[in-house]
Tab-separated table of C-alpha atoms in Angstrom:
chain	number	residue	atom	x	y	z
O	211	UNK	CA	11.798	10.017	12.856
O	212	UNK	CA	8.612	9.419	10.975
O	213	UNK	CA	5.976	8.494	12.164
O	214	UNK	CA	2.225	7.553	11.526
O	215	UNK	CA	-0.115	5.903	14.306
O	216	UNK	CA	-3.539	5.019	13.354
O	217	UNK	CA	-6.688	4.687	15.907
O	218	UNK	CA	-10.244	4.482	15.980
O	219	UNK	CA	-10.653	0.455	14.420
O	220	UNK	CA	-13.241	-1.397	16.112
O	221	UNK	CA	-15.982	-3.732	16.281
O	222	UNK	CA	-19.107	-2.178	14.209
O	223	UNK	CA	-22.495	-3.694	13.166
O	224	UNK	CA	-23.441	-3.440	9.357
O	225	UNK	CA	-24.702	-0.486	8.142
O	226	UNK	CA	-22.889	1.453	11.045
O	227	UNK	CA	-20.271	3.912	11.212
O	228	UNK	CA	-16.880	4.374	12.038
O	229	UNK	CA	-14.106	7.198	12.250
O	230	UNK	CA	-10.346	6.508	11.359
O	231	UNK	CA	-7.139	8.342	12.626
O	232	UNK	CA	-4.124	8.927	11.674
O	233	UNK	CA	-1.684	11.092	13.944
O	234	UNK	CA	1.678	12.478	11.617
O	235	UNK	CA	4.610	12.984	13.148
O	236	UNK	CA	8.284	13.685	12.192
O	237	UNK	CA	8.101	15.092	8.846
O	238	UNK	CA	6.249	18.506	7.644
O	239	UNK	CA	2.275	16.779	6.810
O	240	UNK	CA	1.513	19.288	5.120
O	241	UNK	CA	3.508	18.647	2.298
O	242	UNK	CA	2.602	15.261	1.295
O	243	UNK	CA	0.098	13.093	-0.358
O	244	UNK	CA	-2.026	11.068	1.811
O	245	UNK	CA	-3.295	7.516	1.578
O	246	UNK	CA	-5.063	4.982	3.354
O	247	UNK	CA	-4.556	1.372	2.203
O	248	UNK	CA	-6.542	-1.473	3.581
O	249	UNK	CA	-5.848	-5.287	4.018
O	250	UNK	CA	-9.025	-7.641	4.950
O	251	UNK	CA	-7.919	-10.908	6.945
O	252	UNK	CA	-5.538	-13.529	4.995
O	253	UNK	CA	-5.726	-11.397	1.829
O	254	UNK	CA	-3.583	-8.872	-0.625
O	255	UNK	CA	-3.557	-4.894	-0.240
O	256	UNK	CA	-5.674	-2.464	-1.660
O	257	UNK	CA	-5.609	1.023	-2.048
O	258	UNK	CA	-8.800	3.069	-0.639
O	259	UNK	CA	-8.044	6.940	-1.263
O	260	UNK	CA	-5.538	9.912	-1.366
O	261	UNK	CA	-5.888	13.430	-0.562
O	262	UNK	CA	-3.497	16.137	-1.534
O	263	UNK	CA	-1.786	18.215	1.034
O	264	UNK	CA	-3.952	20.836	1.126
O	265	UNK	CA	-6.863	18.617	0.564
O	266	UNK	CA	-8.312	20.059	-2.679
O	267	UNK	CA	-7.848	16.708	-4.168
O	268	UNK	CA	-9.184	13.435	-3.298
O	269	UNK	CA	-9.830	10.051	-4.926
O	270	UNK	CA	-11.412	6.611	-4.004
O	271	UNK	CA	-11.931	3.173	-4.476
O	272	UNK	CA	-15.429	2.789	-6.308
O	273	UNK	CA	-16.661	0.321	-3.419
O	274	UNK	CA	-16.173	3.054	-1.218
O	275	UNK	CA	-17.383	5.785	-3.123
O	276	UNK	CA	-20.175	7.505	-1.316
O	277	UNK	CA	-19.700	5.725	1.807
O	278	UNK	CA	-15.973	6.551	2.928
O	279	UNK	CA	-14.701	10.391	2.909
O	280	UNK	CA	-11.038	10.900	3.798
O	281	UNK	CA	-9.595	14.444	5.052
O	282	UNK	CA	-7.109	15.815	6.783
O	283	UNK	CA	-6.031	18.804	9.353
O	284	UNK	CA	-2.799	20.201	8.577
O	285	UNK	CA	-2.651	22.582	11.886
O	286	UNK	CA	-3.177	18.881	13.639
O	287	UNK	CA	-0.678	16.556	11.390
O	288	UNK	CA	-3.965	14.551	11.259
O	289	UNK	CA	-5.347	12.179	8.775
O	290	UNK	CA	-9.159	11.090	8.692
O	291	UNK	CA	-11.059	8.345	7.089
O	292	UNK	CA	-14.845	8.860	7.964
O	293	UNK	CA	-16.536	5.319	7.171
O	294	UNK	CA	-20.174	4.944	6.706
O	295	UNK	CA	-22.909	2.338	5.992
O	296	UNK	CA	-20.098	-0.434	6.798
O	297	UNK	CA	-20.458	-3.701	5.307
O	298	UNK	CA	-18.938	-6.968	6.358
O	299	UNK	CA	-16.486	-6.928	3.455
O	300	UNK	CA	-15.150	-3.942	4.360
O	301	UNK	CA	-13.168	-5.759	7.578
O	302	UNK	CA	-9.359	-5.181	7.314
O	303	UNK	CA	-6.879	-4.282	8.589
O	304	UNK	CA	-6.367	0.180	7.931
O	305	UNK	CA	-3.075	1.420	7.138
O	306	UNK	CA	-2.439	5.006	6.513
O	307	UNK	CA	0.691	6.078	3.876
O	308	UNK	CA	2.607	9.000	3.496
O	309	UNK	CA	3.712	9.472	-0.309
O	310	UNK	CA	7.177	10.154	-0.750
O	311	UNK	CA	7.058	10.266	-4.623
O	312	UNK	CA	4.128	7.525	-4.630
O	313	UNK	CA	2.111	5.683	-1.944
O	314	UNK	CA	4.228	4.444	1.119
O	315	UNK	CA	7.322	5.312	1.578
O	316	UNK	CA	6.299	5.141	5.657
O	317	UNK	CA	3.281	3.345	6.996
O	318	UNK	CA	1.878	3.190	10.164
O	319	UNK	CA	0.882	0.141	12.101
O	320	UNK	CA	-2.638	-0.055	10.828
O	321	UNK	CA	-5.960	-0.571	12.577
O	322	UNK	CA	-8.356	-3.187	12.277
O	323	UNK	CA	-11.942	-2.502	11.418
O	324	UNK	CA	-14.183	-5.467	11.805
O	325	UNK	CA	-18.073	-5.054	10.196
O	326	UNK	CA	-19.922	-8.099	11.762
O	327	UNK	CA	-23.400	-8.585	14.041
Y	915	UNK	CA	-9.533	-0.048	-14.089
Y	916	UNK	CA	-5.560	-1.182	-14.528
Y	917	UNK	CA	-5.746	-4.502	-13.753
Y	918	UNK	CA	-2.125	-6.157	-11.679
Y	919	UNK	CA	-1.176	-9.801	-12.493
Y	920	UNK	CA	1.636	-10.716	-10.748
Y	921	UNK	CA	3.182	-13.982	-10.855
Y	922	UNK	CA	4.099	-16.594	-9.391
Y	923	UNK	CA	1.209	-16.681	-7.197
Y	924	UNK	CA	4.422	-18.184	-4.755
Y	925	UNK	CA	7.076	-19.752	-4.939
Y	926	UNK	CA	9.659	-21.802	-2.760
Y	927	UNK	CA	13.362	-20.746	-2.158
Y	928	UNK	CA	16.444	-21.377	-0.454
Y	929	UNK	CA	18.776	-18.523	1.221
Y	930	UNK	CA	21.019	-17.154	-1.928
Y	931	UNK	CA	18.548	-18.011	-4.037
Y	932	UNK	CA	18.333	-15.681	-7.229
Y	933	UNK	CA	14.226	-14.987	-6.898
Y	934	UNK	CA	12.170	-13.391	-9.952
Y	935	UNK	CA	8.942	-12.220	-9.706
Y	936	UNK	CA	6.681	-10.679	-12.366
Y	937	UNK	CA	3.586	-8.071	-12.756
Y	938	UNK	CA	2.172	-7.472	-15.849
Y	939	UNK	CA	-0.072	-4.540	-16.264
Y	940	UNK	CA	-3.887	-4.257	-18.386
Y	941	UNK	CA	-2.334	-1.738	-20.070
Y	942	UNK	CA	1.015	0.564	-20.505
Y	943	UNK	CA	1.545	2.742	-17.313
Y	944	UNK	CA	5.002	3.932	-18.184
Y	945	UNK	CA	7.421	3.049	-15.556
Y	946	UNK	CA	4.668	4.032	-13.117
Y	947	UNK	CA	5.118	0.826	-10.649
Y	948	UNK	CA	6.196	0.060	-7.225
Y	949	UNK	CA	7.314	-3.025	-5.514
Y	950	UNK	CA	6.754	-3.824	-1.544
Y	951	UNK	CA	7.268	-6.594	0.718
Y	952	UNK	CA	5.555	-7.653	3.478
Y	953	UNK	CA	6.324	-9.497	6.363
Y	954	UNK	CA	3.338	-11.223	8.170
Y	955	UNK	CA	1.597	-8.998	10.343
Y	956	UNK	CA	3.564	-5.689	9.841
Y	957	UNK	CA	2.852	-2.586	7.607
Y	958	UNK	CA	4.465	-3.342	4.122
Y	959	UNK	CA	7.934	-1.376	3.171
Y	960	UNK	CA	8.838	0.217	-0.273
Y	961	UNK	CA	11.471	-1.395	-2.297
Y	962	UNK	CA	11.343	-0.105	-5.535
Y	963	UNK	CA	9.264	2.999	-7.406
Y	964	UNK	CA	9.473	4.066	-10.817
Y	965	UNK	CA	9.992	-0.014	-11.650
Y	966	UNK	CA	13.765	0.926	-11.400
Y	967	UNK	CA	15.171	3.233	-7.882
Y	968	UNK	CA	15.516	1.584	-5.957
Y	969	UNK	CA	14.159	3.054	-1.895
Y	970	UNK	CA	16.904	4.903	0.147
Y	971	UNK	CA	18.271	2.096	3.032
Y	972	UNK	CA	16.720	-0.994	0.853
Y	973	UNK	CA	19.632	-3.172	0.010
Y	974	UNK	CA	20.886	-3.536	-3.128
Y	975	UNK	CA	20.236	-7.221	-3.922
Y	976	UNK	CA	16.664	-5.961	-4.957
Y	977	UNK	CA	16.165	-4.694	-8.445
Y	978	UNK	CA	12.964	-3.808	-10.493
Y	979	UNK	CA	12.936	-2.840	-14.054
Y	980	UNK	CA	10.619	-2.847	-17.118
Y	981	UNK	CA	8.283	-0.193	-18.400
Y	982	UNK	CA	4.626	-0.365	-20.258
Y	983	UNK	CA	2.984	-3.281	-18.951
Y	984	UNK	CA	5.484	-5.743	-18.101
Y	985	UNK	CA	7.660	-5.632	-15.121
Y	986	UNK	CA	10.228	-7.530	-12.641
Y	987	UNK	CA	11.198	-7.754	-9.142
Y	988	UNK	CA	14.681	-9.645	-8.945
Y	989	UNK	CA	16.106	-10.728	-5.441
Y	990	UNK	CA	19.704	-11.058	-6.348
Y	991	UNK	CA	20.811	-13.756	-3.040
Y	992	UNK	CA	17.936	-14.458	-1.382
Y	993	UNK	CA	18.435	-13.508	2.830
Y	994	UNK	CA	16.253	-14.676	5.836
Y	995	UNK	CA	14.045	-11.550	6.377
Y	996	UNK	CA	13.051	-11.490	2.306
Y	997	UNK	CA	11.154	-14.762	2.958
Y	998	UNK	CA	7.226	-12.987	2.548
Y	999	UNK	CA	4.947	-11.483	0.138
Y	1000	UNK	CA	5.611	-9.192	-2.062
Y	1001	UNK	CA	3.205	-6.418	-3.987
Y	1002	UNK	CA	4.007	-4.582	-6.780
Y	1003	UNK	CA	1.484	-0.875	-7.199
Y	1004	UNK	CA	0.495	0.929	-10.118
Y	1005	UNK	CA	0.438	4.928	-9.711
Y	1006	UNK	CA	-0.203	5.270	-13.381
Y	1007	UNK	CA	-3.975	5.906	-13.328
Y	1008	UNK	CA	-7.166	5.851	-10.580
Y	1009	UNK	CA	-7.768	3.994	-9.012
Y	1010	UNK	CA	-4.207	2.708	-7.796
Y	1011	UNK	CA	-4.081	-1.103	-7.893
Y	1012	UNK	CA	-2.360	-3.705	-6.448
Y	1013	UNK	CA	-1.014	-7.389	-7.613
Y	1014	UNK	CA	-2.309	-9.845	-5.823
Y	1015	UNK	CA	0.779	-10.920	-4.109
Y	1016	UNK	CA	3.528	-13.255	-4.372
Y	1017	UNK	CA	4.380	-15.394	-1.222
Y	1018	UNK	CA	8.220	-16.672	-1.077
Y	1019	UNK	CA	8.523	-19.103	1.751
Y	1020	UNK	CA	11.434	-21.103	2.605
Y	1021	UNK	CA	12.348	-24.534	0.455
């Protein structure tokens, strides 16, 4: 059975930092596209970055360009989403997404990230 | 950026209700489109990719088609647990964007 479990959401002040999680299981992780997809409270879903399998490819959001870096560990089944110099509209909800042909054929449960003093 | 308009923003239905909705694209991105639904507070679930195939175990009253910009979700009889919001994805270009969302709530 697939499955994706995110950790590491939290309460962070602005301009702090935060480290994202996502633990694979259930399917070979190093053959898929990554993503992680983010919801803030009471609104839509967008789409924050990919990596490759082997991670030589990786693409972002511009509002998190230069702030967020995402990665992965194959030898772990892990996916990472390093967050930096948060800002309050960066609260949401965190989901990670495997790509079975494109983003999310299986999600996890997502994590919630909340940027506030 | 490719820029998702989906509409109707919501809409209000009864079970076995035929439901339509619609995303049009800022420009052509082939057949490059997904659809997901959403039930409140879970992780969404695929429906549809490539506008058309439909996701292995997703029932069959759900259809997508179109190509280039414009595009449809169609809930053949509308069912209990398809009363959410629904997102349709373009893959086409970076980075990937989203509709807003339609919200189909019970009449």
């Amino acid at each position: 059975e697939v499955q994706l479990v995110e950790s590491g959401g939290g309460l962070v002040q602005p301009g702090g930092s935060l480290s994202l999680s996502c633990a694979a299981s259930g399917f070979t992780f190093s053959d898929y596209w990554m993503s992680w997809v983010r919801q803030a409270p009471g609104k839509g879903l967008e789409w924050v970055a990919n990596i490759k399998h082997d991670g030589g490819e990786k693409h972002y959001v511009d509002s998190v360009k230069g702030r967020f870096t995402i990665s992965r560990d194959n030898a772990k089944n892990s996916l990472y989403l390093q967050m930096s110099t948060l800002r309050p509209e960066d609260t949401a909800v965190y989901y990670c997404a495997r790509h079975g042909g494109p983003v999310g054929d299986y999600w996890g449960q997502g994590t919630l990230v909340t940027v506030s003093s | 950026d490719i820029q998702m308009t989906q509409s109707p923003s919501s809409l209000s239905a009864s079970v076995g209700d035929r439901v339509t909705i619609t995303c049009r694209a800022s420009q052509g991105i082939g057949n490059a489109l997904a659809w997901y639904r959403q039930k409140p507070g879970k992780a969404p679930k695929r429906l549809i990719y490539d506008a058309s195939t439909l996701q292995r175990g997703v029932p069959s009253r759900f259809g997508g088609s179109g190509s280039g910009t414009e595009f449809t979700l169609t809930i053949s009889s509308l069912q209990p647990e398809d009363f959410a919001t629904y997102y349709c994805l373009q893959y086409y270009g970076y980075p990937r964007t989203f509709g807003q969302g339609t919200k189909v709530d019970i009449k």
